[in-house]
Amino acid sequence: KQEVTQIPAALSVPEGENLVLNCSFTDSAIYNLQWFRQDPGKGLTSLLLIQSSQREQTSGRLNASLDKSSGRSTLYIAASQPGDSATYLCAVLDSGGSNYKLTFGKGTLLTVNP
Amino acid sequence: KAGVTQTPRYLIKTRGQQVTLSCSPISGHRSVSWYQQTPGQGLQFLFEYFSETQRNKGNFPGRFSGRQFSNSRSEMNVSTLELGDSALYLCASSPSPTGYEQYFGPGTRLTVT
């Protein structure tokens, strides 16, 4: 059974700091990994998707890496801003069989202080 | 393209009642999934539909059911509501039969009193 863990559970940083969020998963047989952002009481916004054959993806100030063999992914946020404050979730889509579901971590609550 | 829409956005029900939530996927997307989000358990998979067929179901009691229509719109139903069913229910759609890259709606906040 796939399990996804995110560390840290919460992070508070001053504006302008670069930061790294971590995600680990127990079964390396994944199809892809997605990073999402969730604002309080809202739905999920997809930030980055990394296919299992890829090592990283970049979008603006965000960079996500994937090491499938070790079951790890990181989300790097450069020059953080107060508007980045949200919960960040990572999720994996398992490959093979008739799965079709995402398994989520519990998320990292990020607070960027002005 | 319009995103995933969910109705209603907020719902208050009493224990023992039943509820139906609706999800309209992005145009052209035939895979629709449902997730329950609670503070304690996080996001948990409920079920997934593709072309009106349920292909996968999470570990939830039989009180939770769903269906998908020919236009890919989906509904989920919870019967005999319990206090623990209070949650944010999220629907996601995917353009791929494998569920590759899922797009989420804003969710329905269900409160059971």
mmCIF file of N, CA, C and O in Angstrom, chain B residues 23-93:
data_model
loop_
_atom_site.group_PDB
_atom_site.id
_atom_site.type_symbol
_atom_site.label_atom_id
_atom_site.label_comp_id
_atom_site.label_asym_id
_atom_site.label_seq_id
_atom_site.Cartn_x
_atom_site.Cartn_y
_atom_site.Cartn_z
ATOM 1 N N CYS B 23 -20.772 17.018 -9.557
ATOM 2 C CA CYS B 23 -19.490 17.440 -10.122
ATOM 3 C C CYS B 23 -19.592 17.457 -11.640
ATOM 4 O O CYS B 23 -20.000 16.468 -12.261
ATOM 5 N N SER B 24 -19.198 18.584 -12.238
ATOM 6 C CA SER B 24 -19.112 18.667 -13.695
ATOM 7 C C SER B 24 -17.646 18.787 -14.077
ATOM 8 O O SER B 24 -16.985 19.756 -13.687
ATOM 9 N N PRO B 25 -17.117 17.811 -14.813
ATOM 10 C CA PRO B 25 -15.682 17.843 -15.145
ATOM 11 C C PRO B 25 -15.390 18.861 -16.243
ATOM 12 O O PRO B 25 -16.302 19.423 -16.861
ATOM 13 N N ILE B 26 -14.126 19.084 -16.465
ATOM 14 C CA ILE B 26 -13.690 19.915 -17.577
ATOM 15 C C ILE B 26 -14.162 19.250 -18.876
ATOM 16 O O ILE B 26 -14.119 18.025 -19.011
ATOM 17 N N SER B 27 -14.606 20.069 -19.817
ATOM 18 C CA SER B 27 -15.114 19.554 -21.081
ATOM 19 C C SER B 27 -14.096 18.628 -21.739
ATOM 20 O O SER B 27 -12.911 18.965 -21.882
ATOM 21 N N GLY B 28 -14.552 17.430 -22.111
ATOM 22 C CA GLY B 28 -13.661 16.466 -22.757
ATOM 23 C C GLY B 28 -13.030 15.471 -21.805
ATOM 24 O O GLY B 28 -12.479 14.449 -22.238
ATOM 25 N N HIS B 29 -13.081 15.763 -20.521
ATOM 26 C CA HIS B 29 -12.508 14.828 -19.530
ATOM 27 C C HIS B 29 -13.529 13.754 -19.203
ATOM 28 O O HIS B 29 -14.670 14.058 -18.850
ATOM 29 N N ARG B 30 -13.102 12.494 -19.289
ATOM 30 C CA ARG B 30 -14.025 11.402 -19.031
ATOM 31 C C ARG B 30 -13.763 10.676 -17.724
ATOM 32 O O ARG B 30 -14.561 9.862 -17.286
ATOM 33 N N SER B 31 -12.625 10.960 -17.104
ATOM 34 C CA SER B 31 -12.308 10.346 -15.809
ATOM 35 C C SER B 31 -12.652 11.332 -14.708
ATOM 36 O O SER B 31 -12.203 12.489 -14.730
ATOM 37 N N VAL B 32 -13.459 10.884 -13.749
ATOM 38 C CA VAL B 32 -13.839 11.718 -12.610
ATOM 39 C C VAL B 32 -13.569 10.953 -11.322
ATOM 40 O O VAL B 32 -13.967 9.787 -11.193
ATOM 41 N N SER B 33 -12.893 11.623 -10.400
ATOM 42 C CA SER B 33 -12.578 11.014 -9.098
ATOM 43 C C SER B 33 -13.152 11.864 -7.981
ATOM 44 O O SER B 33 -13.308 13.075 -8.134
ATOM 45 N N TRP B 34 -13.404 11.227 -6.866
ATOM 46 C CA TRP B 34 -13.898 11.911 -5.668
ATOM 47 C C TRP B 34 -12.959 11.630 -4.502
ATOM 48 O O TRP B 34 -12.478 10.496 -4.328
ATOM 49 N N TYR B 35 -12.727 12.672 -3.691
ATOM 50 C CA TYR B 35 -11.870 12.568 -2.517
ATOM 51 C C TYR B 35 -12.565 13.242 -1.340
ATOM 52 O O TYR B 35 -13.287 14.224 -1.505
ATOM 53 N N GLN B 36 -12.318 12.707 -0.155
ATOM 54 C CA GLN B 36 -12.803 13.320 1.080
ATOM 55 C C GLN B 36 -11.608 13.903 1.822
ATOM 56 O O GLN B 36 -10.578 13.236 1.952
ATOM 57 N N GLN B 37 -11.745 15.140 2.291
ATOM 58 C CA GLN B 37 -10.658 15.761 3.040
ATOM 59 C C GLN B 37 -11.136 16.147 4.430
ATOM 60 O O GLN B 37 -12.099 16.913 4.578
ATOM 61 N N THR B 38 -10.490 15.625 5.443
ATOM 62 C CA THR B 38 -10.770 15.972 6.834
ATOM 63 C C THR B 38 -9.466 16.359 7.513
ATOM 64 O O THR B 38 -8.384 15.928 7.076
ATOM 65 N N PRO B 39 -9.546 17.157 8.586
ATOM 66 C CA PRO B 39 -8.307 17.558 9.273
ATOM 67 C C PRO B 39 -7.511 16.369 9.801
ATOM 68 O O PRO B 39 -6.289 16.377 9.776
ATOM 69 N N GLY B 40 -8.187 15.337 10.241
ATOM 70 C CA GLY B 40 -7.483 14.207 10.844
ATOM 71 C C GLY B 40 -6.901 13.234 9.841
ATOM 72 O O GLY B 40 -5.772 12.769 9.994
ATOM 73 N N GLN B 41 -7.643 12.925 8.802
ATOM 74 C CA GLN B 41 -7.244 11.901 7.829
ATOM 75 C C GLN B 41 -6.627 12.463 6.559
ATOM 76 O O GLN B 41 -6.078 11.712 5.745
ATOM 77 N N GLY B 42 -6.716 13.754 6.362
ATOM 78 C CA GLY B 42 -6.200 14.331 5.129
ATOM 79 C C GLY B 42 -7.102 13.985 3.952
ATOM 80 O O GLY B 42 -8.307 13.810 4.113
ATOM 81 N N LEU B 43 -6.501 13.869 2.785
ATOM 82 C CA LEU B 43 -7.247 13.559 1.565
ATOM 83 C C LEU B 43 -7.285 12.060 1.345
ATOM 84 O O LEU B 43 -6.256 11.404 1.242
ATOM 85 N N GLN B 44 -8.507 11.530 1.245
ATOM 86 C CA GLN B 44 -8.673 10.101 1.019
ATOM 87 C C GLN B 44 -9.531 9.867 -0.207
ATOM 88 O O GLN B 44 -10.552 10.536 -0.404
ATOM 89 N N PHE B 45 -9.122 8.886 -0.998
ATOM 90 C CA PHE B 45 -9.801 8.545 -2.246
ATOM 91 C C PHE B 45 -11.115 7.836 -1.968
ATOM 92 O O PHE B 45 -11.171 6.895 -1.156
ATOM 93 N N LEU B 46 -12.171 8.300 -2.640
ATOM 94 C CA LEU B 46 -13.493 7.676 -2.496
ATOM 95 C C LEU B 46 -13.760 6.713 -3.650
ATOM 96 O O LEU B 46 -13.988 5.536 -3.444
ATOM 97 N N PHE B 47 -13.822 7.239 -4.872
ATOM 98 C CA PHE B 47 -14.010 6.400 -6.048
ATOM 99 C C PHE B 47 -13.670 7.157 -7.319
ATOM 100 O O PHE B 47 -13.528 8.373 -7.296
ATOM 101 N N GLU B 48 -13.533 6.375 -8.390
ATOM 102 C CA GLU B 48 -13.191 6.924 -9.702
ATOM 103 C C GLU B 48 -14.095 6.320 -10.754
ATOM 104 O O GLU B 48 -14.397 5.109 -10.705
ATOM 105 N N TYR B 49 -14.545 7.167 -11.692
ATOM 106 C CA TYR B 49 -15.398 6.725 -12.779
ATOM 107 C C TYR B 49 -14.773 7.097 -14.112
ATOM 108 O O TYR B 49 -14.121 8.140 -14.251
ATOM 109 N N PHE B 50 -15.012 6.226 -15.071
ATOM 110 C CA PHE B 50 -14.601 6.500 -16.449
ATOM 111 C C PHE B 50 -15.661 5.921 -17.366
ATOM 112 O O PHE B 50 -15.982 4.724 -17.263
ATOM 113 N N SER B 51 -16.190 6.764 -18.231
ATOM 114 C CA SER B 51 -17.242 6.317 -19.160
ATOM 115 C C SER B 51 -18.338 5.553 -18.432
ATOM 116 O O SER B 51 -18.713 4.445 -18.832
ATOM 117 N N GLU B 52 -18.824 6.147 -17.385
ATOM 118 C CA GLU B 52 -19.974 5.652 -16.609
ATOM 119 C C GLU B 52 -19.681 4.388 -15.807
ATOM 120 O O GLU B 52 -20.606 3.808 -15.217
ATOM 121 N N THR B 53 -18.428 3.948 -15.749
ATOM 122 C CA THR B 53 -18.068 2.738 -15.016
ATOM 123 C C THR B 53 -17.190 3.084 -13.814
ATOM 124 O O THR B 53 -16.210 3.819 -13.954
ATOM 125 N N GLN B 54 -17.551 2.547 -12.665
ATOM 126 C CA GLN B 54 -16.692 2.729 -11.502
ATOM 127 C C GLN B 54 -15.520 1.765 -11.611
ATOM 128 O O GLN B 54 -15.705 0.542 -11.621
ATOM 129 N N ARG B 55 -14.312 2.305 -11.639
ATOM 130 C CA ARG B 55 -13.147 1.460 -11.847
ATOM 131 C C ARG B 55 -12.376 1.210 -10.553
ATOM 132 O O ARG B 55 -11.581 0.272 -10.479
ATOM 133 N N ASN B 56 -12.585 2.062 -9.573
ATOM 134 C CA ASN B 56 -11.848 1.905 -8.339
ATOM 135 C C ASN B 56 -12.635 2.523 -7.202
ATOM 136 O O ASN B 56 -13.324 3.531 -7.397
ATOM 137 N N LYS B 57 -12.546 1.918 -6.046
ATOM 138 C CA LYS B 57 -13.284 2.419 -4.881
ATOM 139 C C LYS B 57 -12.358 2.384 -3.679
ATOM 140 O O LYS B 57 -11.625 1.411 -3.473
ATOM 141 N N GLY B 58 -12.413 3.452 -2.898
ATOM 142 C CA GLY B 58 -11.605 3.517 -1.696
ATOM 143 C C GLY B 58 -12.252 2.762 -0.552
ATOM 144 O O GLY B 58 -13.320 2.168 -0.683
ATOM 145 N N ASN B 59 -11.601 2.829 0.590
ATOM 146 C CA ASN B 59 -12.039 2.079 1.762
ATOM 147 C C ASN B 59 -13.060 2.879 2.567
ATOM 148 O O ASN B 59 -12.772 3.377 3.648
ATOM 149 N N PHE B 60 -14.232 2.998 2.027
ATOM 150 C CA PHE B 60 -15.329 3.717 2.676
ATOM 151 C C PHE B 60 -16.528 2.781 2.769
ATOM 152 O O PHE B 60 -16.691 1.885 1.941
ATOM 153 N N PRO B 61 -17.396 3.028 3.776
ATOM 154 C CA PRO B 61 -18.574 2.138 3.907
ATOM 155 C C PRO B 61 -19.526 2.285 2.729
ATOM 156 O O PRO B 61 -19.470 3.254 1.969
ATOM 157 N N GLY B 62 -20.420 1.322 2.628
ATOM 158 C CA GLY B 62 -21.372 1.298 1.519
ATOM 159 C C GLY B 62 -22.339 2.474 1.501
ATOM 160 O O GLY B 62 -23.033 2.684 0.505
ATOM 161 N N ARG B 63 -22.353 3.263 2.573
ATOM 162 C CA ARG B 63 -23.210 4.461 2.591
ATOM 163 C C ARG B 63 -22.754 5.492 1.550
ATOM 164 O O ARG B 63 -23.516 6.368 1.169
ATOM 165 N N PHE B 64 -21.523 5.354 1.125
ATOM 166 C CA PHE B 64 -20.972 6.254 0.115
ATOM 167 C C PHE B 64 -21.107 5.587 -1.258
ATOM 168 O O PHE B 64 -20.624 4.470 -1.465
ATOM 169 N N SER B 65 -21.758 6.253 -2.165
ATOM 170 C CA SER B 65 -21.936 5.705 -3.499
ATOM 171 C C SER B 65 -21.834 6.824 -4.516
ATOM 172 O O SER B 65 -21.886 8.014 -4.160
ATOM 173 N N GLY B 66 -21.705 6.458 -5.755
ATOM 174 C CA GLY B 66 -21.596 7.465 -6.787
ATOM 175 C C GLY B 66 -22.066 6.923 -8.109
ATOM 176 O O GLY B 66 -22.417 5.737 -8.247
ATOM 177 N N ARG B 67 -22.099 7.814 -9.070
ATOM 178 C CA ARG B 67 -22.404 7.401 -10.434
ATOM 179 C C ARG B 67 -21.894 8.466 -11.386
ATOM 180 O O ARG B 67 -21.620 9.603 -10.999
ATOM 181 N N GLN B 68 -21.783 8.066 -12.631
ATOM 182 C CA GLN B 68 -21.374 8.997 -13.686
ATOM 183 C C GLN B 68 -22.347 8.882 -14.830
ATOM 184 O O GLN B 68 -22.758 7.781 -15.207
ATOM 185 N N PHE B 69 -22.681 10.006 -15.409
ATOM 186 C CA PHE B 69 -23.640 10.045 -16.497
ATOM 187 C C PHE B 69 -22.920 10.050 -17.848
ATOM 188 O O PHE B 69 -21.700 10.227 -17.910
ATOM 189 N N SER B 70 -23.700 9.908 -18.903
ATOM 190 C CA SER B 70 -23.105 9.807 -20.242
ATOM 191 C C SER B 70 -22.371 11.086 -20.649
ATOM 192 O O SER B 70 -21.492 11.049 -21.509
ATOM 193 N N ASN B 71 -22.712 12.217 -20.038
ATOM 194 C CA ASN B 71 -22.010 13.472 -20.360
ATOM 195 C C ASN B 71 -20.811 13.698 -19.429
ATOM 196 O O ASN B 71 -20.251 14.781 -19.380
ATOM 197 N N SER B 72 -20.426 12.656 -18.697
ATOM 198 C CA SER B 72 -19.286 12.627 -17.764
ATOM 199 C C SER B 72 -19.547 13.320 -16.430
ATOM 200 O O SER B 72 -18.721 13.213 -15.528
ATOM 201 N N ARG B 73 -20.654 14.011 -16.304
ATOM 202 C CA ARG B 73 -20.987 14.585 -14.992
ATOM 203 C C ARG B 73 -21.144 13.462 -13.986
ATOM 204 O O ARG B 73 -21.548 12.341 -14.330
ATOM 205 N N SER B 74 -20.791 13.766 -12.740
ATOM 206 C CA SER B 74 -20.823 12.716 -11.717
ATOM 207 C C SER B 74 -21.539 13.215 -10.472
ATOM 208 O O SER B 74 -21.564 14.426 -10.190
ATOM 209 N N GLU B 75 -22.131 12.301 -9.772
ATOM 210 C CA GLU B 75 -22.746 12.598 -8.486
ATOM 211 C C GLU B 75 -22.243 11.586 -7.461
ATOM 212 O O GLU B 75 -21.953 10.442 -7.807
ATOM 213 N N MET B 76 -22.139 12.054 -6.218
ATOM 214 C CA MET B 76 -21.900 11.113 -5.144
ATOM 215 C C MET B 76 -22.996 11.284 -4.094
ATOM 216 O O MET B 76 -23.530 12.387 -3.923
ATOM 217 N N ASN B 77 -23.348 10.200 -3.480
ATOM 218 C CA ASN B 77 -24.427 10.182 -2.510
ATOM 219 C C ASN B 77 -23.917 9.600 -1.198
ATOM 220 O O ASN B 77 -23.161 8.620 -1.197
ATOM 221 N N VAL B 78 -24.313 10.218 -0.122
ATOM 222 C CA VAL B 78 -24.010 9.656 1.201
ATOM 223 C C VAL B 78 -25.342 9.477 1.919
ATOM 224 O O VAL B 78 -26.088 10.444 2.091
ATOM 225 N N SER B 79 -25.627 8.271 2.300
ATOM 226 C CA SER B 79 -26.881 8.004 2.995
ATOM 227 C C SER B 79 -26.615 7.901 4.498
ATOM 228 O O SER B 79 -25.482 7.689 4.931
ATOM 229 N N THR B 80 -27.665 8.051 5.273
ATOM 230 C CA THR B 80 -27.600 7.928 6.731
ATOM 231 C C THR B 80 -26.371 8.660 7.289
ATOM 232 O O THR B 80 -25.439 8.069 7.847
ATOM 233 N N LEU B 81 -26.362 9.948 7.101
ATOM 234 C CA LEU B 81 -25.211 10.765 7.466
ATOM 235 C C LEU B 81 -24.830 10.620 8.940
ATOM 236 O O LEU B 81 -25.696 10.520 9.823
ATOM 237 N N GLU B 82 -23.517 10.620 9.162
ATOM 238 C CA GLU B 82 -22.961 10.595 10.518
ATOM 239 C C GLU B 82 -22.136 11.864 10.715
ATOM 240 O O GLU B 82 -21.708 12.501 9.747
ATOM 241 N N LEU B 83 -21.909 12.217 11.991
ATOM 242 C CA LEU B 83 -21.140 13.424 12.288
ATOM 243 C C LEU B 83 -19.769 13.381 11.624
ATOM 244 O O LEU B 83 -19.252 14.389 11.147
ATOM 245 N N GLY B 84 -19.178 12.179 11.568
ATOM 246 C CA GLY B 84 -17.852 12.005 10.989
ATOM 247 C C GLY B 84 -17.788 12.200 9.494
ATOM 248 O O GLY B 84 -16.689 12.221 8.923
ATOM 249 N N ASP B 85 -18.937 12.351 8.856
ATOM 250 C CA ASP B 85 -18.952 12.595 7.411
ATOM 251 C C ASP B 85 -18.718 14.059 7.091
ATOM 252 O O ASP B 85 -18.589 14.426 5.916
ATOM 253 N N SER B 86 -18.691 14.902 8.109
ATOM 254 C CA SER B 86 -18.401 16.317 7.899
ATOM 255 C C SER B 86 -17.006 16.449 7.304
ATOM 256 O O SER B 86 -16.025 15.961 7.890
ATOM 257 N N ALA B 87 -16.916 17.077 6.155
ATOM 258 C CA ALA B 87 -15.641 17.123 5.430
ATOM 259 C C ALA B 87 -15.783 18.029 4.223
ATOM 260 O O ALA B 87 -16.879 18.482 3.879
ATOM 261 N N LEU B 88 -14.640 18.265 3.577
ATOM 262 C CA LEU B 88 -14.618 18.902 2.266
ATOM 263 C C LEU B 88 -14.553 17.777 1.240
ATOM 264 O O LEU B 88 -13.637 16.948 1.280
ATOM 265 N N TYR B 89 -15.507 17.733 0.336
ATOM 266 C CA TYR B 89 -15.539 16.689 -0.692
ATOM 267 C C TYR B 89 -15.070 17.311 -2.010
ATOM 268 O O TYR B 89 -15.661 18.263 -2.510
ATOM 269 N N LEU B 90 -14.006 16.750 -2.527
ATOM 270 C CA LEU B 90 -13.368 17.275 -3.726
ATOM 271 C C LEU B 90 -13.555 16.330 -4.898
ATOM 272 O O LEU B 90 -13.431 15.115 -4.764
ATOM 273 N N CYS B 91 -13.829 16.916 -6.029
ATOM 274 C CA CYS B 91 -13.966 16.172 -7.265
ATOM 275 C C CYS B 91 -12.796 16.570 -8.166
ATOM 276 O O CYS B 91 -12.372 17.735 -8.163
ATOM 277 N N ALA B 92 -12.292 15.607 -8.914
ATOM 278 C CA ALA B 92 -11.204 15.880 -9.852
ATOM 279 C C ALA B 92 -11.514 15.223 -11.181
ATOM 280 O O ALA B 92 -12.129 14.148 -11.214
ATOM 281 N N SER B 93 -11.096 15.849 -12.259
ATOM 282 C CA SER B 93 -11.252 15.222 -13.565
ATOM 283 C C SER B 93 -9.899 15.117 -14.258
ATOM 284 O O SER B 93 -8.966 15.865 -13.948
#
